[in-house]
Short mmCIF file of C-alpha atoms in Angstrom, two decimals:
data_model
loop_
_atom_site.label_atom_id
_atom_site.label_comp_id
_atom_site.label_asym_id
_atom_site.label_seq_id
_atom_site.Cartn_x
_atom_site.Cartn_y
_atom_site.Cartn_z
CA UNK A 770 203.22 76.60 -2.97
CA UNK A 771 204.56 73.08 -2.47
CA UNK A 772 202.70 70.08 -3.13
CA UNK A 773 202.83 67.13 -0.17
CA UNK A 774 203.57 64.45 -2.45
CA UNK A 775 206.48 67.29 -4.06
CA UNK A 776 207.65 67.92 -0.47
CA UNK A 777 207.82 64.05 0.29
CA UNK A 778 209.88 63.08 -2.52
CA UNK A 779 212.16 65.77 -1.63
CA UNK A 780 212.39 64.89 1.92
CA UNK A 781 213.23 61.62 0.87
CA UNK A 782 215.86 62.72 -1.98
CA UNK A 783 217.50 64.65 1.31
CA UNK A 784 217.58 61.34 3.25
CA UNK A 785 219.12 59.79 0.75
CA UNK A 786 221.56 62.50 -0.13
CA UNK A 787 222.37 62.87 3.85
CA UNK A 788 223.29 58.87 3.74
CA UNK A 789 225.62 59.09 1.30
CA UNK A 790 227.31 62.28 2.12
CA UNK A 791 228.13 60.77 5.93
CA UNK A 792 229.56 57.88 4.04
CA UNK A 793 231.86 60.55 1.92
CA UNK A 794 232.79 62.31 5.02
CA UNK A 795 233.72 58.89 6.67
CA UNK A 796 236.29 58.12 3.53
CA UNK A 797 237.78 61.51 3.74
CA UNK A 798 238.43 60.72 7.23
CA UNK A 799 239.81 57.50 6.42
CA UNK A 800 242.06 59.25 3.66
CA UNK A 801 240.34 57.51 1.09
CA UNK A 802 239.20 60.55 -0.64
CA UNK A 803 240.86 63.99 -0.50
CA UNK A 804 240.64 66.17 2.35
CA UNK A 805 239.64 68.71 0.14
CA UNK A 806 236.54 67.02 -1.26
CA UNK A 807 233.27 68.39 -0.97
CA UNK A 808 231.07 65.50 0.91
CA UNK A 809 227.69 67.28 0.20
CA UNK A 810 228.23 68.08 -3.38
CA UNK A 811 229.19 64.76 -4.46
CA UNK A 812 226.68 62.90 -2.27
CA UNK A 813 224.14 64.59 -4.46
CA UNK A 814 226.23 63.79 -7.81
CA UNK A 815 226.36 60.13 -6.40
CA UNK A 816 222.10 60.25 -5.69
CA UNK A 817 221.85 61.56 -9.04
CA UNK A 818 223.32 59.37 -11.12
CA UNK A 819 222.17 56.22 -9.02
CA UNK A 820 218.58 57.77 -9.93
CA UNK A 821 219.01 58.23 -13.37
CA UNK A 822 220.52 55.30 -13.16
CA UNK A 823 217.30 53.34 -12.31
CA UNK A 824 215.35 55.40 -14.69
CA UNK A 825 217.18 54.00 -17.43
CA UNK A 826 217.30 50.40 -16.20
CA UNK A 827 213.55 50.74 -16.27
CA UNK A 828 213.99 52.55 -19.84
CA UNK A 829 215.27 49.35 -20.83
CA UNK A 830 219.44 50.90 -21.45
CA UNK A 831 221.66 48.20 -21.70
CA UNK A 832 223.37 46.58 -18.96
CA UNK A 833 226.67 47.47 -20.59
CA UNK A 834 225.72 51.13 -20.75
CA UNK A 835 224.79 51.01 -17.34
CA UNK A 836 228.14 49.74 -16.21
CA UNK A 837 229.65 52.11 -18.47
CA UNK A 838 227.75 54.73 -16.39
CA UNK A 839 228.79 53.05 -13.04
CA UNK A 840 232.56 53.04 -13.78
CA UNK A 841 232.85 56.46 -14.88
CA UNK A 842 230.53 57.80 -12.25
CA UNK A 843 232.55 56.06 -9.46
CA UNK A 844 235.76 57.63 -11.53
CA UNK A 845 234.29 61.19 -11.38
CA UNK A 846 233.63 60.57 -7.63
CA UNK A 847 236.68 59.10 -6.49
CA UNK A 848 238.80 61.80 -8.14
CA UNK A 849 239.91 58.95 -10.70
CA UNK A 850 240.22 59.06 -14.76
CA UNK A 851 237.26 57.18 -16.25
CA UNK A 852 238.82 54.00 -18.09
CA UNK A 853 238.18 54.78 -22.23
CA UNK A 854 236.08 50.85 -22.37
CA UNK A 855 235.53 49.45 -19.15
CA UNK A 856 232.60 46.83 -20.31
CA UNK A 857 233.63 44.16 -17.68
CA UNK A 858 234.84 46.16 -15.13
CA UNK A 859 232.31 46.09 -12.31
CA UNK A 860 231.33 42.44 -13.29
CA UNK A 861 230.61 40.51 -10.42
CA UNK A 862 232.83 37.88 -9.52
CA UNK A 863 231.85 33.98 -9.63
CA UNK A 864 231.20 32.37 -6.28
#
């Protein structure tokens, strides 16, 4: 048997999932990612990390090994090679 507040969360975990995988289905239209690339399964890699993610901000991880996390998660996503030390690379620029 499911709990509500279980079957909540999980609704919401969908919602979240469902967002990002229309996003992913909108760049493989686009040509930005693959054709062959599997919208679903990497909207829930892309939830998953950005949850653990926030787990470990609140963990107190550093910001560096956040970014770290970031980088190679958008790497692993996009179909890219992770850089080997990427510390500055999703700094935000100066306005």
């Amino acid at each position: 048997m499911t709990r509500p507040c279980a079957s909540a969360s999980l609704a919401g975990l969908r919602a979240f999932d469902k967002a990002f995988e229309q996003r992913l289905r909108a760049a493989v239209a686009r040509g930005e990612l693959p054709a062959q690339a599997n919208a679903s399964t990497l909207a829930r890699l892309a939830s998953a990390l950005l949850h653990s993610m926030a787990l470990r901000a609140r963990a107190g991880d550093s910001r560096a090994s956040l970014r770290a996390m970031a980088a190679a998660g958008i790497a692993l996503i996009c179909g890219e090679a992770p850089a080997q030390s990427a510390p500055g690379a999703l700094r935000r620029r100066a306005k």
